[in-house]
PDB file of C-alpha atoms and ligand atoms in Angstrom:
ATOM      1  CA  MET H  67      27.376  -6.676  34.433  1.00 45.00           C
ATOM      2  CA  LYS H  68      24.678  -4.646  32.743  1.00 52.00           C
ATOM      3  CA  VAL H  69      21.165  -5.028  34.104  1.00 62.00           C
ATOM      4  CA  ASP H  70      19.888  -6.005  30.587  1.00 76.00           C
ATOM      5  CA  ASN H  71      21.740  -9.270  30.588  1.00 91.00           C
ATOM      6  CA  ARG H  72      20.526 -10.174  33.944  1.00 97.00           C
ATOM      7  CA  ILE H  73      16.808 -10.166  33.158  1.00 97.00           C
ATOM      8  CA  GLU H  74      15.165 -12.969  31.251  1.00 96.00           C
ATOM      9  CA  LEU H  75      11.664 -13.608  30.232  1.00 97.00           C
ATOM     10  CA  VAL H  76      10.137 -17.073  29.902  1.00 97.00           C
ATOM     11  CA  LYS H  77       6.595 -18.380  29.384  1.00 98.00           C
ATOM     12  CA  GLY H  78       5.336 -21.444  31.296  1.00 98.00           C
ATOM     13  CA  ASP H  79       5.191 -23.134  34.643  1.00 98.00           C
ATOM     14  CA  ILE H  80       7.445 -21.634  37.278  1.00 98.00           C
ATOM     15  CA  THR H  81       7.569 -24.910  39.309  1.00 98.00           C
ATOM     16  CA  LYS H  82       9.777 -26.398  36.602  1.00 98.00           C
ATOM     17  CA  LEU H  83      12.537 -23.846  36.693  1.00 98.00           C
ATOM     18  CA  GLU H  84      15.986 -24.771  37.861  1.00 98.00           C
ATOM     19  CA  VAL H  85      16.892 -21.614  39.682  1.00 98.00           C
ATOM     20  CA  ASP H  86      18.161 -20.856  43.157  1.00 99.00           C
ATOM     21  CA  ALA H  87      14.788 -19.468  44.226  1.00 99.00           C
ATOM     22  CA  VAL H  88      11.258 -19.371  42.856  1.00 99.00           C
ATOM     23  CA  VAL H  89       9.050 -16.686  44.279  1.00 99.00           C
ATOM     24  CA  ASN H  90       5.632 -17.626  45.354  1.00 98.00           C
ATOM     25  CA  ALA H  91       2.652 -15.206  45.149  1.00 98.00           C
ATOM     26  CA  ALA H  92       1.369 -16.392  48.505  1.00 98.00           C
ATOM     27  CA  ASN H  93      -1.411 -15.179  50.769  1.00 97.00           C
ATOM     28  CA  LYS H  94      -0.968 -13.874  54.312  1.00 97.00           C
ATOM     29  CA  SER H  95      -1.717 -17.275  55.900  1.00 98.00           C
ATOM     30  CA  LEU H  96       0.948 -19.130  53.776  1.00 98.00           C
ATOM     31  CA  LYS H  97      -1.527 -21.987  53.677  1.00 96.00           C
ATOM     32  CA  GLY H  98      -1.360 -22.398  49.946  1.00 93.00           C
ATOM     33  CA  GLY H  99      -4.245 -21.619  47.688  1.00 90.00           C
ATOM     34  CA  GLY H 100      -5.134 -21.357  44.044  1.00 94.00           C
ATOM     35  CA  GLY H 101      -3.028 -20.204  41.060  1.00 97.00           C
ATOM     36  CA  VAL H 102       0.701 -20.266  41.295  1.00 98.00           C
ATOM     37  CA  ASP H 103       0.540 -20.780  45.037  1.00 98.00           C
ATOM     38  CA  GLY H 104      -1.352 -24.027  44.698  1.00 98.00           C
ATOM     39  CA  ALA H 105       0.931 -25.175  41.844  1.00 98.00           C
ATOM     40  CA  ILE H 106       4.060 -24.536  43.945  1.00 98.00           C
ATOM     41  CA  HIS H 107       2.643 -26.350  47.020  1.00 98.00           C
ATOM     42  CA  ARG H 108       1.638 -29.323  44.865  1.00 98.00           C
ATOM     43  CA  ALA H 109       5.009 -29.522  43.087  1.00 98.00           C
ATOM     44  CA  ALA H 110       7.014 -29.099  46.328  1.00 98.00           C
ATOM     45  CA  GLY H 111       5.041 -31.586  48.477  1.00 98.00           C
ATOM     46  CA  PRO H 112       4.116 -31.489  52.178  1.00 97.00           C
ATOM     47  CA  ILE H 113       7.376 -30.080  53.382  1.00 97.00           C
ATOM     48  CA  LEU H 114       6.410 -26.666  52.096  1.00 98.00           C
ATOM     49  CA  HIS H 115       3.272 -26.527  54.133  1.00 98.00           C
ATOM     50  CA  GLU H 116       5.204 -27.670  57.303  1.00 98.00           C
ATOM     51  CA  GLN H 117       7.810 -24.989  56.836  1.00 98.00           C
ATOM     52  CA  CYS H 118       5.242 -22.292  56.030  1.00 98.00           C
ATOM     53  CA  MET H 119       3.392 -23.066  59.227  1.00 98.00           C
ATOM     54  CA  MET H 120       6.615 -22.753  61.234  1.00 98.00           C
ATOM     55  CA  ILE H 121       7.114 -19.309  59.740  1.00 98.00           C
ATOM     56  CA  ILE H 122       3.489 -18.319  60.435  1.00 98.00           C
ATOM     57  CA  ASN H 123       3.778 -19.416  64.069  1.00 97.00           C
ATOM     58  CA  LYS H 124       7.002 -17.374  64.451  1.00 96.00           C
ATOM     59  CA  MET H 125       5.367 -14.387  62.795  1.00 95.00           C
ATOM     60  CA  GLY H 126       2.410 -14.549  65.192  1.00 94.00           C
ATOM     61  CA  GLY H 127      -0.297 -15.525  62.615  1.00 96.00           C
ATOM     62  CA  GLU H 128       0.396 -14.001  59.280  1.00 97.00           C
ATOM     63  CA  LEU H 129       3.044 -12.739  56.817  1.00 98.00           C
ATOM     64  CA  PRO H 130       2.211  -9.044  56.240  1.00 98.00           C
ATOM     65  CA  VAL H 131       1.554  -7.830  52.691  1.00 98.00           C
ATOM     66  CA  GLY H 132       4.790  -6.806  50.944  1.00 98.00           C
ATOM     67  CA  GLU H 133       7.002  -9.007  53.122  1.00 98.00           C
ATOM     68  CA  ALA H 134       8.792 -12.110  52.235  1.00 98.00           C
ATOM     69  CA  ALA H 135       9.858 -15.423  53.922  1.00 98.00           C
ATOM     70  CA  ILE H 136      11.918 -18.374  52.652  1.00 98.00           C
ATOM     71  CA  THR H 137      11.454 -22.174  52.760  1.00 98.00           C
ATOM     72  CA  GLN H 138      13.103 -25.137  51.143  1.00 98.00           C
ATOM     73  CA  ALA H 139      11.582 -26.282  47.820  1.00 98.00           C
ATOM     74  CA  GLY H 140      10.787 -29.954  48.522  1.00 98.00           C
ATOM     75  CA  ASN H 141      10.438 -31.883  45.193  1.00 98.00           C
ATOM     76  CA  MET H 142      10.868 -28.855  42.896  1.00 98.00           C
ATOM     77  CA  PRO H 143      14.062 -28.446  40.899  1.00 98.00           C
ATOM     78  CA  CYS H 144      14.774 -25.021  42.488  1.00 98.00           C
ATOM     79  CA  LYS H 145      16.652 -24.728  45.848  1.00 98.00           C
ATOM     80  CA  TYR H 146      14.341 -22.461  47.710  1.00 98.00           C
ATOM     81  CA  VAL H 147      10.934 -20.820  47.623  1.00 98.00           C
ATOM     82  CA  ILE H 148      10.602 -17.209  48.579  1.00 99.00           C
ATOM     83  CA  HIS H 149       6.986 -16.575  49.700  1.00 98.00           C
ATOM     84  CA  THR H 150       5.772 -13.035  49.341  1.00 98.00           C
ATOM     85  CA  VAL H 151       2.368 -11.506  49.761  1.00 98.00           C
ATOM     86  CA  GLY H 152       1.266  -9.163  47.027  1.00 98.00           C
ATOM     87  CA  PRO H 153      -1.578  -6.658  47.512  1.00 98.00           C
ATOM     88  CA  ILE H 154      -5.155  -7.298  46.667  1.00 98.00           C
ATOM     89  CA  TRP H 155      -6.321  -4.648  44.084  1.00 98.00           C
ATOM     90  CA  ARG H 156      -8.913  -2.440  45.724  1.00 98.00           C
ATOM     91  CA  GLY H 157      -9.141   0.296  43.090  1.00 98.00           C
ATOM     92  CA  GLY H 158      -5.713   1.675  43.321  1.00 98.00           C
ATOM     93  CA  ASN H 159      -5.890   4.118  46.167  1.00 97.00           C
ATOM     94  CA  LYS H 160      -5.064   1.725  48.986  1.00 98.00           C
ATOM     95  CA  GLY H 161      -1.341   1.704  48.563  1.00 98.00           C
ATOM     96  CA  GLU H 162      -1.390  -1.170  46.111  1.00 98.00           C
ATOM     97  CA  ASP H 163       1.548   0.091  44.006  1.00 98.00           C
ATOM     98  CA  ARG H 164       3.684   0.697  47.057  1.00 98.00           C
ATOM     99  CA  PHE H 165       2.902  -2.842  48.430  1.00 98.00           C
ATOM    100  CA  LEU H 166       3.641  -4.512  45.134  1.00 99.00           C
ATOM    101  CA  ILE H 167       7.019  -2.634  44.902  1.00 98.00           C
ATOM    102  CA  LYS H 168       7.754  -3.829  48.410  1.00 98.00           C
ATOM    103  CA  ALA H 169       6.900  -7.476  47.611  1.00 99.00           C
ATOM    104  CA  TYR H 170       9.435  -7.455  44.758  1.00 99.00           C
ATOM    105  CA  ARG H 171      12.077  -5.699  46.767  1.00 98.00           C
ATOM    106  CA  SER H 172      11.681  -7.880  49.886  1.00 98.00           C
ATOM    107  CA  SER H 173      11.902 -11.009  47.809  1.00 99.00           C
ATOM    108  CA  LEU H 174      15.107  -9.845  46.078  1.00 98.00           C
ATOM    109  CA  GLN H 175      16.661  -8.736  49.394  1.00 98.00           C
ATOM    110  CA  LEU H 176      15.905 -12.115  50.938  1.00 98.00           C
ATOM    111  CA  ALA H 177      17.579 -13.794  48.003  1.00 98.00           C
ATOM    112  CA  VAL H 178      20.659 -11.749  48.531  1.00 98.00           C
ATOM    113  CA  ASP H 179      20.646 -12.444  52.325  1.00 98.00           C
ATOM    114  CA  PHE H 180      20.554 -16.130  51.543  1.00 98.00           C
ATOM    115  CA  GLY H 181      23.241 -16.010  48.910  1.00 98.00           C
ATOM    116  CA  LEU H 182      20.948 -16.917  46.047  1.00 98.00           C
ATOM    117  CA  LYS H 183      21.923 -15.690  42.610  1.00 98.00           C
ATOM    118  CA  THR H 184      19.140 -16.736  40.275  1.00 98.00           C
ATOM    119  CA  VAL H 185      15.521 -15.885  41.075  1.00 98.00           C
ATOM    120  CA  ALA H 186      12.283 -16.488  39.156  1.00 99.00           C
ATOM    121  CA  PHE H 187       9.138 -14.316  39.684  1.00 99.00           C
ATOM    122  CA  PRO H 188       5.541 -15.104  38.716  1.00 99.00           C
ATOM    123  CA  ASN H 189       3.336 -12.127  37.895  1.00 98.00           C
ATOM    124  CA  ILE H 190       2.512 -11.317  41.492  1.00 98.00           C
ATOM    125  CA  SER H 191      -1.024 -10.152  42.273  1.00 98.00           C
ATOM    126  CA  THR H 192      -2.273 -10.321  38.672  1.00 98.00           C
ATOM    127  CA  GLY H 193      -4.372 -13.393  39.152  1.00 98.00           C
ATOM    128  CA  ILE H 194      -6.905 -13.849  41.927  1.00 97.00           C
ATOM    129  CA  TYR H 195      -5.723 -10.592  43.501  1.00 98.00           C
ATOM    130  CA  GLY H 196      -6.825  -8.571  40.499  1.00 98.00           C
ATOM    131  CA  PHE H 197      -4.035  -6.122  40.037  1.00 98.00           C
ATOM    132  CA  PRO H 198      -4.150  -4.637  36.473  1.00 98.00           C
ATOM    133  CA  LYS H 199      -1.706  -6.570  34.428  1.00 98.00           C
ATOM    134  CA  ASP H 200      -0.138  -3.695  32.603  1.00 98.00           C
ATOM    135  CA  LYS H 201       0.479  -1.721  35.740  1.00 98.00           C
ATOM    136  CA  ALA H 202       1.819  -4.750  37.560  1.00 98.00           C
ATOM    137  CA  ALA H 203       4.245  -5.599  34.784  1.00 98.00           C
ATOM    138  CA  GLU H 204       5.581  -2.027  34.729  1.00 98.00           C
ATOM    139  CA  ILE H 205       6.122  -2.037  38.498  1.00 98.00           C
ATOM    140  CA  ALA H 206       7.802  -5.428  38.360  1.00 98.00           C
ATOM    141  CA  VAL H 207      10.164  -4.534  35.522  1.00 97.00           C
ATOM    142  CA  ASN H 208      11.031  -1.090  37.043  1.00 97.00           C
ATOM    143  CA  GLU H 209      11.695  -2.488  40.510  1.00 98.00           C
ATOM    144  CA  VAL H 210      13.744  -5.373  39.402  1.00 98.00           C
ATOM    145  CA  ASN H 211      15.772  -3.047  37.211  1.00 97.00           C
ATOM    146  CA  ARG H 212      16.307  -0.655  40.056  1.00 97.00           C
ATOM    147  CA  PHE H 213      17.280  -3.446  42.488  1.00 98.00           C
ATOM    148  CA  LEU H 214      19.744  -4.988  40.018  1.00 97.00           C
ATOM    149  CA  SER H 215      21.339  -1.697  39.243  1.00 96.00           C
ATOM    150  CA  GLU H 216      21.916  -1.006  42.969  1.00 96.00           C
ATOM    151  CA  ASN H 217      23.034  -4.509  43.751  1.00 95.00           C
ATOM    152  CA  ASN H 218      25.448  -6.720  41.812  1.00 95.00           C
ATOM    153  CA  PHE H 219      25.015  -9.917  43.696  1.00 97.00           C
ATOM    154  CA  ILE H 220      22.029 -11.333  41.803  1.00 98.00           C
ATOM    155  CA  GLU H 221      23.084 -12.730  38.516  1.00 97.00           C
ATOM    156  CA  LYS H 222      19.692 -13.460  36.921  1.00 98.00           C
ATOM    157  CA  VAL H 223      16.057 -12.608  37.445  1.00 98.00           C
ATOM    158  CA  ILE H 224      13.563 -14.542  35.374  1.00 98.00           C
ATOM    159  CA  PHE H 225      10.021 -13.231  34.805  1.00 98.00           C
ATOM    160  CA  CYS H 226       7.992 -16.352  34.346  1.00 98.00           C
ATOM    161  CA  CYS H 227       4.663 -15.588  32.665  1.00 98.00           C
ATOM    162  CA  PHE H 228       1.879 -18.135  32.505  1.00 98.00           C
ATOM    163  CA  GLU H 229      -0.421 -16.259  30.247  1.00 97.00           C
ATOM    164  CA  ASP H 230       0.084 -14.884  26.692  1.00 98.00           C
ATOM    165  CA  ASP H 231      -1.018 -11.362  27.521  1.00 97.00           C
ATOM    166  CA  ASN H 232       1.405 -11.061  30.486  1.00 98.00           C
ATOM    167  CA  TYR H 233       4.200 -12.426  28.316  1.00 97.00           C
ATOM    168  CA  GLU H 234       3.529  -9.819  25.667  1.00 97.00           C
ATOM    169  CA  LEU H 235       3.365  -7.013  28.188  1.00 98.00           C
ATOM    170  CA  TYR H 236       6.720  -7.978  29.674  1.00 97.00           C
ATOM    171  CA  ARG H 237       8.290  -8.496  26.283  1.00 96.00           C
ATOM    172  CA  ASN H 238       7.317  -4.996  25.254  1.00 96.00           C
ATOM    173  CA  LEU H 239       8.662  -3.480  28.493  1.00 96.00           C
ATOM    174  CA  ILE H 240      11.911  -5.422  28.466  1.00 93.00           C
ATOM    175  CA  GLU H 241      12.628  -4.631  24.852  1.00 85.00           C
ATOM    176  CA  SER H 242      11.957  -0.990  25.236  1.00 75.00           C
ATOM    177  CA  LYS H 243      14.497  -0.559  28.103  1.00 64.00           C
TER     178      LYS H 243
HETATM  179  P1  ADP O 166      -2.310 -13.619  43.085  1.00 85.76           P
HETATM  180  O1  ADP O 166      -3.167 -14.100  44.192  1.00 85.76           O
HETATM  181  O2  ADP O 166      -1.032 -12.894  43.606  1.00 85.76           O
HETATM  182  O3  ADP O 166      -3.049 -12.742  42.079  1.00 85.76           O
HETATM  183  P2  ADP O 166      -2.306 -15.933  41.313  1.00 85.76           P
HETATM  184  O4  ADP O 166      -1.598 -17.224  41.525  1.00 85.76           O
HETATM  185  O5  ADP O 166      -3.785 -15.925  41.277  1.00 85.76           O
HETATM  186  O6  ADP O 166      -1.728 -14.911  42.418  1.00 85.76           O
HETATM  187  O7  ADP O 166      -1.806 -15.257  40.011  1.00 85.76           O
HETATM  188  C1  ADP O 166      -0.526 -14.693  39.825  1.00 85.76           C
HETATM  189  C2  ADP O 166       0.000 -15.082  38.387  1.00 85.76           C
HETATM  190  O8  ADP O 166       0.511 -16.441  38.425  1.00 85.76           O
HETATM  191  C3  ADP O 166      -1.071 -15.099  37.308  1.00 85.76           C
HETATM  192  O9  ADP O 166      -0.562 -14.367  36.231  1.00 85.76           O
HETATM  193  C4  ADP O 166      -1.236 -16.582  37.027  1.00 85.76           C
HETATM  194  O10 ADP O 166      -1.613 -16.759  35.600  1.00 85.76           O
HETATM  195  C5  ADP O 166       0.153 -17.079  37.261  1.00 85.76           C
HETATM  196  N1  ADP O 166       0.307 -18.561  37.438  1.00 85.76           N
HETATM  197  C6  ADP O 166      -0.603 -19.517  37.739  1.00 85.76           C
HETATM  198  N2  ADP O 166       0.010 -20.724  37.764  1.00 85.76           N
HETATM  199  C7  ADP O 166       1.315 -20.520  37.461  1.00 85.76           C
HETATM  200  C8  ADP O 166       2.405 -21.390  37.257  1.00 85.76           C
HETATM  201  N3  ADP O 166       2.360 -22.656  37.536  1.00 85.76           N
HETATM  202  N4  ADP O 166       3.632 -20.866  36.938  1.00 85.76           N
HETATM  203  C9  ADP O 166       3.740 -19.501  36.708  1.00 85.76           C
HETATM  204  N5  ADP O 166       2.731 -18.655  36.904  1.00 85.76           N
HETATM  205  C10 ADP O 166       1.534 -19.113  37.191  1.00 85.76           C
END
């Protein structure tokens, strides 16, 4: 299947999507926070926090930037939540691009490892973490394209944008491919 048919763009609340996995833009502590992280924890209910704390204990205190971990999804309509930690923007010379690429790739690889075929991403790092939105969108679209062209298992990746400007950025990038 062509990559083009396997990428979809939607605008709205990622917690409502009926996909195999929703990706959470988490922080290293997996304790939940603001933005999409808070929305996912609220929608899923307490099981998410419990499972996140089990992961954190196993990891010895934190999930490193760029890595991903999986939990069930509690009361959300999706089956699993893949928690990944995007980089905090510190001016662009601290490996931010590389870590954002890694966050997308580790999430997709974890989905494949768990046999999950439909995955929805928020715009990782572009909220509280301050990554420039245009740069982040370019990285997200490029890396997802690259992964899908190397790997046939995943059937659909949905970019779920919450904000108009992010939606427009993604629309332009996806249409120009
Ligand atoms: P980060 O800390 O990685 O920057 P944020 O949650 O602050 O994470 O922001 C990431 C993106 O998620 C932002 O574009 C924000 O608008 C978006 N967002 C916030 N709530 C939701 C939601 N319910 N569904 C989808 N995206 C959301």
